[in-house]
Amino acid sequence: MRSLIISLQSEFYKSRKTLAFWASILLPLVICGLIAFGFFSNADKIIKMHYPPQVLWMTFSGSALGVMGMLILPFYVIFMAFSVNNIEHKNDTWKSLFAQPLNKLSIYTAKYLYAVILIFICLFLFALLTFLSGHLLQALNSGFSFKGFSPVEILSKTYFKMFLSSLGILSLQFIISLVWSDFLKPMGIGFVGVIAGIIAATKGWEHAYLIPYSQPTLALSMTKSKNMDQIFTQEIYTSLIYALLFFIAGYFIVSRKSIK
Amino acid sequence: MKDLIIETRGLNYYFGNQKVVDDLSLKVEKGSIYGFLGPNGAGKTTSIKILLNLLKSPADTVFLFGKEINSNRIASLKRLGSLVEQPAIYAHLSGEENLYNRCILLGINRTKAKEMLRLVGLEDAAGKKAGKYSLGMKQRLGIALALLSDPELLLLDEPTNGLDPNGIIEIRNLMIELATKHQKTILVSSHLLSEIERIATHVGIINKGKLLFQGTINELHDLSKPMIELEINDMARGQDFLEKNGYQILGIKDKKITLPFVSTAECGKLNTLLIQHGLTVYSIYQIRKDLEHLFLDITKNN
């Protein structure tokens, strides 16, 4: 346990000046900022529509969720899986990392957990910033009806679901980035995977939930329908099972990995 | 016999079908500076990686501090520091941050990092990004990282690579100091015999994965048989004269006569003799077989 914690500390220390770390903060900041700005500058038009408070929140959060679920989240996850491993590939530091008196499982788990934590932070910030910017808009323009509904439950459920649905992709991409040191393979495979995943999910293929890359899109489209309250849907279970299986597979790869 | 800090027993290692380490039996005594000598591609780095358990060794072939490495990986790694190939440094962090990061991993106080920076002379460049360091500075930082945990055993793979003459001397002195004053055991690899000769107490010579020689530096010197090379104006007369006076001529090549070296006094005596006999001596000097020839010699004997 101690070696897991210090490995995690070191992961944070190493990456705190890299884009990978800041992306998880900047991405929600920029996207939520842009959407809020859009709503602010089009306030008159939106107010004229006389949305009920709940629908207004849905429209507002939906603008971030739409792009997030389909494209940004999968690519962000792919990029995280890549950069956590790439920091060692690029600097040729695997050998010194594994020559430390630390358990190999902790080193590997810390890397994986670190990527999970960054994704969690990113999605948490999305939810938080959506909530805050809604209220900011309300404060700036009293014509909005944001104050009439509390979106906390629905926002937290939706983003938590997205978080869970992204773990399958993360684990798969984590292995790919662990094994190959170059940029093109994980990114190329990820890109093809995401496109195929979106097609499979939006065309309503009945087994689409088996493709990790489809899971965020599926999780999101389910939220849009009636299943809003249910967190553990089919694709979430599948995502978690994938995450676990690939995580274990990754450990076997690491423990046998000979550092040449 | 003294305690063995490193011992390998008939170690074999393959990359696919290629045997890169062949029946290697290293014996490194406590407090020694063990020069691990061999040409590029001889299996030095591979052997060091095996000692670090980066490459898995077969069971009961590698022992560090008297314990089998695979079953005592963490305990063994705690007691050693290493520098393998190019130093492993995070280019986006400063030298100081690289050391701090290692402090986190080793659970040691950050003040130790400052101490190491001072030791390797990187104090002024502590805040500079390590990616912008020169090769020599990177090498020093690598050495600082290896020394950070104050380990009993140091595994250094070509540590003077890329250093200028001053840097080489500093690192050399540092290694000698660590071994003599702090009783550390050092295994240092190199492809330069001259480099190893200056610091090592023990030498192991490896070629194509096989250990061809292992022993003290004096035992190696006995093998490398120093010689005298002699340049004179009249080769034929000189040869004739030397043979008549009972000198053993090892070879004549490029207008140079090679004789066995006995002592510097003997060298002077020979010079005087030649001059008294009316020959002009252009040059007379002692030579040692270079590594290549030593290899040939050692392989012949094996």
PDB file of N, CA and C in Angstrom, chain A residues 158-224:
ATOM      1  N   THR A 158     -25.357  11.757 -14.539  1.00  0.00           N
ATOM      2  CA  THR A 158     -24.948  11.651 -15.938  1.00  0.00           C
ATOM      3  C   THR A 158     -23.428  11.593 -16.055  1.00  0.00           C
ATOM      4  N   TYR A 159     -22.764  12.503 -15.358  1.00  0.00           N
ATOM      5  CA  TYR A 159     -21.305  12.523 -15.489  1.00  0.00           C
ATOM      6  C   TYR A 159     -20.666  11.303 -14.818  1.00  0.00           C
ATOM      7  N   PHE A 160     -21.264  10.830 -13.737  1.00  0.00           N
ATOM      8  CA  PHE A 160     -20.727   9.621 -13.115  1.00  0.00           C
ATOM      9  C   PHE A 160     -20.871   8.440 -14.072  1.00  0.00           C
ATOM     10  N   LYS A 161     -21.993   8.403 -14.758  1.00  0.00           N
ATOM     11  CA  LYS A 161     -22.214   7.348 -15.736  1.00  0.00           C
ATOM     12  C   LYS A 161     -21.191   7.428 -16.873  1.00  0.00           C
ATOM     13  N   MET A 162     -20.917   8.636 -17.297  1.00  0.00           N
ATOM     14  CA  MET A 162     -19.924   8.807 -18.359  1.00  0.00           C
ATOM     15  C   MET A 162     -18.552   8.372 -17.890  1.00  0.00           C
ATOM     16  N   PHE A 163     -18.269   8.692 -16.639  1.00  0.00           N
ATOM     17  CA  PHE A 163     -16.989   8.283 -16.058  1.00  0.00           C
ATOM     18  C   PHE A 163     -16.866   6.764 -16.093  1.00  0.00           C
ATOM     19  N   LEU A 164     -17.907   6.085 -15.628  1.00  0.00           N
ATOM     20  CA  LEU A 164     -17.871   4.622 -15.605  1.00  0.00           C
ATOM     21  C   LEU A 164     -17.790   4.055 -17.019  1.00  0.00           C
ATOM     22  N   SER A 165     -18.503   4.701 -17.946  1.00  0.00           N
ATOM     23  CA  SER A 165     -18.531   4.151 -19.301  1.00  0.00           C
ATOM     24  C   SER A 165     -17.200   4.337 -20.022  1.00  0.00           C
ATOM     25  N   SER A 166     -16.358   5.231 -19.508  1.00  0.00           N
ATOM     26  CA  SER A 166     -15.091   5.472 -20.201  1.00  0.00           C
ATOM     27  C   SER A 166     -13.974   4.535 -19.719  1.00  0.00           C
ATOM     28  N   LEU A 167     -14.230   3.792 -18.640  1.00  0.00           N
ATOM     29  CA  LEU A 167     -13.152   2.975 -18.065  1.00  0.00           C
ATOM     30  C   LEU A 167     -12.745   1.807 -18.967  1.00  0.00           C
ATOM     31  N   GLY A 168     -13.700   1.307 -19.739  1.00  0.00           N
ATOM     32  CA  GLY A 168     -13.379   0.227 -20.676  1.00  0.00           C
ATOM     33  C   GLY A 168     -12.362   0.691 -21.704  1.00  0.00           C
ATOM     34  N   ILE A 169     -12.619   1.843 -22.300  1.00  0.00           N
ATOM     35  CA  ILE A 169     -11.684   2.407 -23.282  1.00  0.00           C
ATOM     36  C   ILE A 169     -10.332   2.643 -22.618  1.00  0.00           C
ATOM     37  N   LEU A 170     -10.389   3.213 -21.439  1.00  0.00           N
ATOM     38  CA  LEU A 170      -9.137   3.549 -20.749  1.00  0.00           C
ATOM     39  C   LEU A 170      -8.254   2.306 -20.597  1.00  0.00           C
ATOM     40  N   SER A 171      -8.833   1.220 -20.098  1.00  0.00           N
ATOM     41  CA  SER A 171      -8.022   0.035 -19.839  1.00  0.00           C
ATOM     42  C   SER A 171      -7.452  -0.544 -21.121  1.00  0.00           C
ATOM     43  N   LEU A 172      -8.277  -0.543 -22.160  1.00  0.00           N
ATOM     44  CA  LEU A 172      -7.803  -1.086 -23.435  1.00  0.00           C
ATOM     45  C   LEU A 172      -6.677  -0.213 -23.993  1.00  0.00           C
ATOM     46  N   GLN A 173      -6.907   1.093 -24.004  1.00  0.00           N
ATOM     47  CA  GLN A 173      -5.895   2.008 -24.539  1.00  0.00           C
ATOM     48  C   GLN A 173      -4.641   2.022 -23.665  1.00  0.00           C
ATOM     49  N   PHE A 174      -4.836   1.770 -22.388  1.00  0.00           N
ATOM     50  CA  PHE A 174      -3.709   1.748 -21.456  1.00  0.00           C
ATOM     51  C   PHE A 174      -2.740   0.633 -21.845  1.00  0.00           C
ATOM     52  N   ILE A 175      -3.295  -0.528 -22.156  1.00  0.00           N
ATOM     53  CA  ILE A 175      -2.447  -1.658 -22.571  1.00  0.00           C
ATOM     54  C   ILE A 175      -1.728  -1.320 -23.877  1.00  0.00           C
ATOM     55  N   ILE A 176      -2.488  -0.762 -24.825  1.00  0.00           N
ATOM     56  CA  ILE A 176      -1.889  -0.442 -26.126  1.00  0.00           C
ATOM     57  C   ILE A 176      -0.737   0.554 -25.942  1.00  0.00           C
ATOM     58  N   SER A 177      -0.958   1.561 -25.102  1.00  0.00           N
ATOM     59  CA  SER A 177       0.082   2.568 -24.894  1.00  0.00           C
ATOM     60  C   SER A 177       1.245   2.031 -24.075  1.00  0.00           C
ATOM     61  N   LEU A 178       0.970   1.026 -23.279  1.00  0.00           N
ATOM     62  CA  LEU A 178       2.012   0.417 -22.455  1.00  0.00           C
ATOM     63  C   LEU A 178       2.960  -0.402 -23.337  1.00  0.00           C
ATOM     64  N   VAL A 179       2.368  -1.139 -24.266  1.00  0.00           N
ATOM     65  CA  VAL A 179       3.152  -2.053 -25.091  1.00  0.00           C
ATOM     66  C   VAL A 179       3.913  -1.292 -26.174  1.00  0.00           C
ATOM     67  N   TRP A 180       3.246  -0.335 -26.821  1.00  0.00           N
ATOM     68  CA  TRP A 180       3.905   0.384 -27.912  1.00  0.00           C
ATOM     69  C   TRP A 180       4.337   1.764 -27.474  1.00  0.00           C
ATOM     70  N   SER A 181       5.542   2.112 -27.828  1.00  0.00           N
ATOM     71  CA  SER A 181       6.051   3.389 -27.354  1.00  0.00           C
ATOM     72  C   SER A 181       5.717   4.536 -28.300  1.00  0.00           C
ATOM     73  N   ASP A 182       5.222   4.234 -29.497  1.00  0.00           N
ATOM     74  CA  ASP A 182       5.014   5.345 -30.429  1.00  0.00           C
ATOM     75  C   ASP A 182       3.641   5.982 -30.253  1.00  0.00           C
ATOM     76  N   PHE A 183       3.471   7.095 -30.930  1.00  0.00           N
ATOM     77  CA  PHE A 183       2.256   7.896 -30.812  1.00  0.00           C
ATOM     78  C   PHE A 183       1.167   7.334 -31.723  1.00  0.00           C
ATOM     79  N   LEU A 184       1.606   6.875 -32.917  1.00  0.00           N
ATOM     80  CA  LEU A 184       0.635   6.541 -33.955  1.00  0.00           C
ATOM     81  C   LEU A 184      -0.222   5.338 -33.624  1.00  0.00           C
ATOM     82  N   LYS A 185       0.377   4.296 -33.028  1.00  0.00           N
ATOM     83  CA  LYS A 185      -0.412   3.074 -32.805  1.00  0.00           C
ATOM     84  C   LYS A 185      -1.574   3.320 -31.844  1.00  0.00           C
ATOM     85  N   PRO A 186      -1.308   3.819 -30.633  1.00  0.00           N
ATOM     86  CA  PRO A 186      -2.462   4.031 -29.746  1.00  0.00           C
ATOM     87  C   PRO A 186      -3.460   5.041 -30.301  1.00  0.00           C
ATOM     88  N   MET A 187      -2.947   6.096 -30.921  1.00  0.00           N
ATOM     89  CA  MET A 187      -3.852   7.109 -31.442  1.00  0.00           C
ATOM     90  C   MET A 187      -4.631   6.578 -32.643  1.00  0.00           C
ATOM     91  N   GLY A 188      -3.935   5.866 -33.518  1.00  0.00           N
ATOM     92  CA  GLY A 188      -4.577   5.314 -34.716  1.00  0.00           C
ATOM     93  C   GLY A 188      -5.654   4.304 -34.347  1.00  0.00           C
ATOM     94  N   ILE A 189      -5.267   3.364 -33.485  1.00  0.00           N
ATOM     95  CA  ILE A 189      -6.236   2.352 -33.062  1.00  0.00           C
ATOM     96  C   ILE A 189      -7.409   3.026 -32.354  1.00  0.00           C
ATOM     97  N   GLY A 190      -7.083   3.992 -31.497  1.00  0.00           N
ATOM     98  CA  GLY A 190      -8.127   4.706 -30.768  1.00  0.00           C
ATOM     99  C   GLY A 190      -9.071   5.445 -31.704  1.00  0.00           C
ATOM    100  N   PHE A 191      -8.497   6.099 -32.696  1.00  0.00           N
ATOM    101  CA  PHE A 191      -9.303   6.876 -33.639  1.00  0.00           C
ATOM    102  C   PHE A 191     -10.281   5.976 -34.384  1.00  0.00           C
ATOM    103  N   VAL A 192      -9.730   4.886 -34.942  1.00  0.00           N
ATOM    104  CA  VAL A 192     -10.581   3.938 -35.662  1.00  0.00           C
ATOM    105  C   VAL A 192     -11.650   3.383 -34.715  1.00  0.00           C
ATOM    106  N   GLY A 193     -11.223   3.052 -33.490  1.00  0.00           N
ATOM    107  CA  GLY A 193     -12.150   2.505 -32.504  1.00  0.00           C
ATOM    108  C   GLY A 193     -13.297   3.458 -32.200  1.00  0.00           C
ATOM    109  N   VAL A 194     -12.940   4.735 -32.011  1.00  0.00           N
ATOM    110  CA  VAL A 194     -13.979   5.713 -31.658  1.00  0.00           C
ATOM    111  C   VAL A 194     -14.973   5.879 -32.797  1.00  0.00           C
ATOM    112  N   ILE A 195     -14.452   5.990 -34.009  1.00  0.00           N
ATOM    113  CA  ILE A 195     -15.358   6.163 -35.162  1.00  0.00           C
ATOM    114  C   ILE A 195     -16.279   4.946 -35.285  1.00  0.00           C
ATOM    115  N   ALA A 196     -15.664   3.750 -35.225  1.00  0.00           N
ATOM    116  CA  ALA A 196     -16.466   2.524 -35.329  1.00  0.00           C
ATOM    117  C   ALA A 196     -17.476   2.470 -34.189  1.00  0.00           C
ATOM    118  N   GLY A 197     -17.020   2.879 -32.996  1.00  0.00           N
ATOM    119  CA  GLY A 197     -17.895   2.848 -31.823  1.00  0.00           C
ATOM    120  C   GLY A 197     -19.095   3.762 -31.991  1.00  0.00           C
ATOM    121  N   ILE A 198     -18.850   4.949 -32.519  1.00  0.00           N
ATOM    122  CA  ILE A 198     -19.953   5.900 -32.708  1.00  0.00           C
ATOM    123  C   ILE A 198     -20.948   5.368 -33.732  1.00  0.00           C
ATOM    124  N   ILE A 199     -20.369   4.820 -34.833  1.00  0.00           N
ATOM    125  CA  ILE A 199     -21.267   4.280 -35.868  1.00  0.00           C
ATOM    126  C   ILE A 199     -22.118   3.155 -35.285  1.00  0.00           C
ATOM    127  N   ALA A 200     -21.453   2.223 -34.597  1.00  0.00           N
ATOM    128  CA  ALA A 200     -22.175   1.077 -34.046  1.00  0.00           C
ATOM    129  C   ALA A 200     -23.255   1.541 -33.065  1.00  0.00           C
ATOM    130  N   ALA A 201     -22.912   2.532 -32.255  1.00  0.00           N
ATOM    131  CA  ALA A 201     -23.854   2.970 -31.229  1.00  0.00           C
ATOM    132  C   ALA A 201     -25.028   3.740 -31.830  1.00  0.00           C
ATOM    133  N   THR A 202     -24.725   4.622 -32.800  1.00  0.00           N
ATOM    134  CA  THR A 202     -25.809   5.447 -33.323  1.00  0.00           C
ATOM    135  C   THR A 202     -26.690   4.693 -34.323  1.00  0.00           C
ATOM    136  N   LYS A 203     -26.121   3.653 -34.941  1.00  0.00           N
ATOM    137  CA  LYS A 203     -26.935   2.874 -35.870  1.00  0.00           C
ATOM    138  C   LYS A 203     -27.776   1.840 -35.122  1.00  0.00           C
ATOM    139  N   GLY A 204     -27.611   1.834 -33.807  1.00  0.00           N
ATOM    140  CA  GLY A 204     -28.461   0.969 -32.996  1.00  0.00           C
ATOM    141  C   GLY A 204     -28.159  -0.512 -33.120  1.00  0.00           C
ATOM    142  N   TRP A 205     -26.885  -0.849 -33.412  1.00  0.00           N
ATOM    143  CA  TRP A 205     -26.510  -2.269 -33.459  1.00  0.00           C
ATOM    144  C   TRP A 205     -26.737  -2.877 -32.076  1.00  0.00           C
ATOM    145  N   GLU A 206     -27.373  -4.049 -32.056  1.00  0.00           N
ATOM    146  CA  GLU A 206     -27.797  -4.573 -30.751  1.00  0.00           C
ATOM    147  C   GLU A 206     -26.615  -4.987 -29.868  1.00  0.00           C
ATOM    148  N   HIS A 207     -25.460  -5.320 -30.482  1.00  0.00           N
ATOM    149  CA  HIS A 207     -24.312  -5.706 -29.651  1.00  0.00           C
ATOM    150  C   HIS A 207     -23.292  -4.577 -29.485  1.00  0.00           C
ATOM    151  N   ALA A 208     -23.706  -3.380 -29.804  1.00  0.00           N
ATOM    152  CA  ALA A 208     -22.783  -2.238 -29.722  1.00  0.00           C
ATOM    153  C   ALA A 208     -22.209  -2.080 -28.319  1.00  0.00           C
ATOM    154  N   TYR A 209     -22.980  -2.488 -27.317  1.00  0.00           N
ATOM    155  CA  TYR A 209     -22.490  -2.331 -25.937  1.00  0.00           C
ATOM    156  C   TYR A 209     -21.240  -3.155 -25.666  1.00  0.00           C
ATOM    157  N   LEU A 210     -20.933  -4.098 -26.559  1.00  0.00           N
ATOM    158  CA  LEU A 210     -19.726  -4.917 -26.382  1.00  0.00           C
ATOM    159  C   LEU A 210     -18.463  -4.192 -26.857  1.00  0.00           C
ATOM    160  N   ILE A 211     -18.632  -3.125 -27.603  1.00  0.00           N
ATOM    161  CA  ILE A 211     -17.465  -2.367 -28.074  1.00  0.00           C
ATOM    162  C   ILE A 211     -17.153  -1.278 -27.048  1.00  0.00           C
ATOM    163  N   PRO A 212     -15.961  -1.299 -26.431  1.00  0.00           N
ATOM    164  CA  PRO A 212     -15.663  -0.284 -25.416  1.00  0.00           C
ATOM    165  C   PRO A 212     -15.876   1.134 -25.933  1.00  0.00           C
ATOM    166  N   TYR A 213     -15.498   1.365 -27.202  1.00  0.00           N
ATOM    167  CA  TYR A 213     -15.561   2.724 -27.744  1.00  0.00           C
ATOM    168  C   TYR A 213     -17.000   3.218 -27.929  1.00  0.00           C
ATOM    169  N   SER A 214     -17.960   2.292 -27.940  1.00  0.00           N
ATOM    170  CA  SER A 214     -19.362   2.699 -28.093  1.00  0.00           C
ATOM    171  C   SER A 214     -19.979   3.095 -26.772  1.00  0.00           C
ATOM    172  N   GLN A 215     -19.357   2.666 -25.683  1.00  0.00           N
ATOM    173  CA  GLN A 215     -20.028   2.758 -24.393  1.00  0.00           C
ATOM    174  C   GLN A 215     -20.366   4.180 -23.931  1.00  0.00           C
ATOM    175  N   PRO A 216     -19.472   5.170 -24.079  1.00  0.00           N
ATOM    176  CA  PRO A 216     -19.889   6.522 -23.665  1.00  0.00           C
ATOM    177  C   PRO A 216     -21.079   7.032 -24.461  1.00  0.00           C
ATOM    178  N   THR A 217     -21.056   6.793 -25.776  1.00  0.00           N
ATOM    179  CA  THR A 217     -22.176   7.247 -26.603  1.00  0.00           C
ATOM    180  C   THR A 217     -23.465   6.572 -26.149  1.00  0.00           C
ATOM    181  N   LEU A 218     -23.370   5.252 -25.919  1.00  0.00           N
ATOM    182  CA  LEU A 218     -24.549   4.509 -25.485  1.00  0.00           C
ATOM    183  C   LEU A 218     -25.047   5.009 -24.131  1.00  0.00           C
ATOM    184  N   ALA A 219     -24.093   5.190 -23.210  1.00  0.00           N
ATOM    185  CA  ALA A 219     -24.467   5.613 -21.860  1.00  0.00           C
ATOM    186  C   ALA A 219     -25.217   6.935 -21.932  1.00  0.00           C
ATOM    187  N   LEU A 220     -24.780   7.777 -22.835  1.00  0.00           N
ATOM    188  CA  LEU A 220     -25.372   9.092 -22.960  1.00  0.00           C
ATOM    189  C   LEU A 220     -26.733   9.035 -23.633  1.00  0.00           C
ATOM    190  N   SER A 221     -26.852   8.198 -24.664  1.00  0.00           N
ATOM    191  CA  SER A 221     -28.140   8.141 -25.360  1.00  0.00           C
ATOM    192  C   SER A 221     -29.193   7.517 -24.448  1.00  0.00           C
ATOM    193  N   MET A 222     -28.764   6.628 -23.562  1.00  0.00           N
ATOM    194  CA  MET A 222     -29.704   6.054 -22.603  1.00  0.00           C
ATOM    195  C   MET A 222     -30.195   7.134 -21.644  1.00  0.00           C
ATOM    196  N   THR A 223     -29.267   8.023 -21.247  1.00  0.00           N
ATOM    197  CA  THR A 223     -29.669   9.065 -20.306  1.00  0.00           C
ATOM    198  C   THR A 223     -30.704   9.967 -20.938  1.00  0.00           C
ATOM    199  N   LYS A 224     -30.563  10.147 -22.249  1.00  0.00           N
ATOM    200  CA  LYS A 224     -31.505  11.037 -22.918  1.00  0.00           C
ATOM    201  C   LYS A 224     -32.902  10.411 -22.927  1.00  0.00           C
TER     202      LYS A 224
END
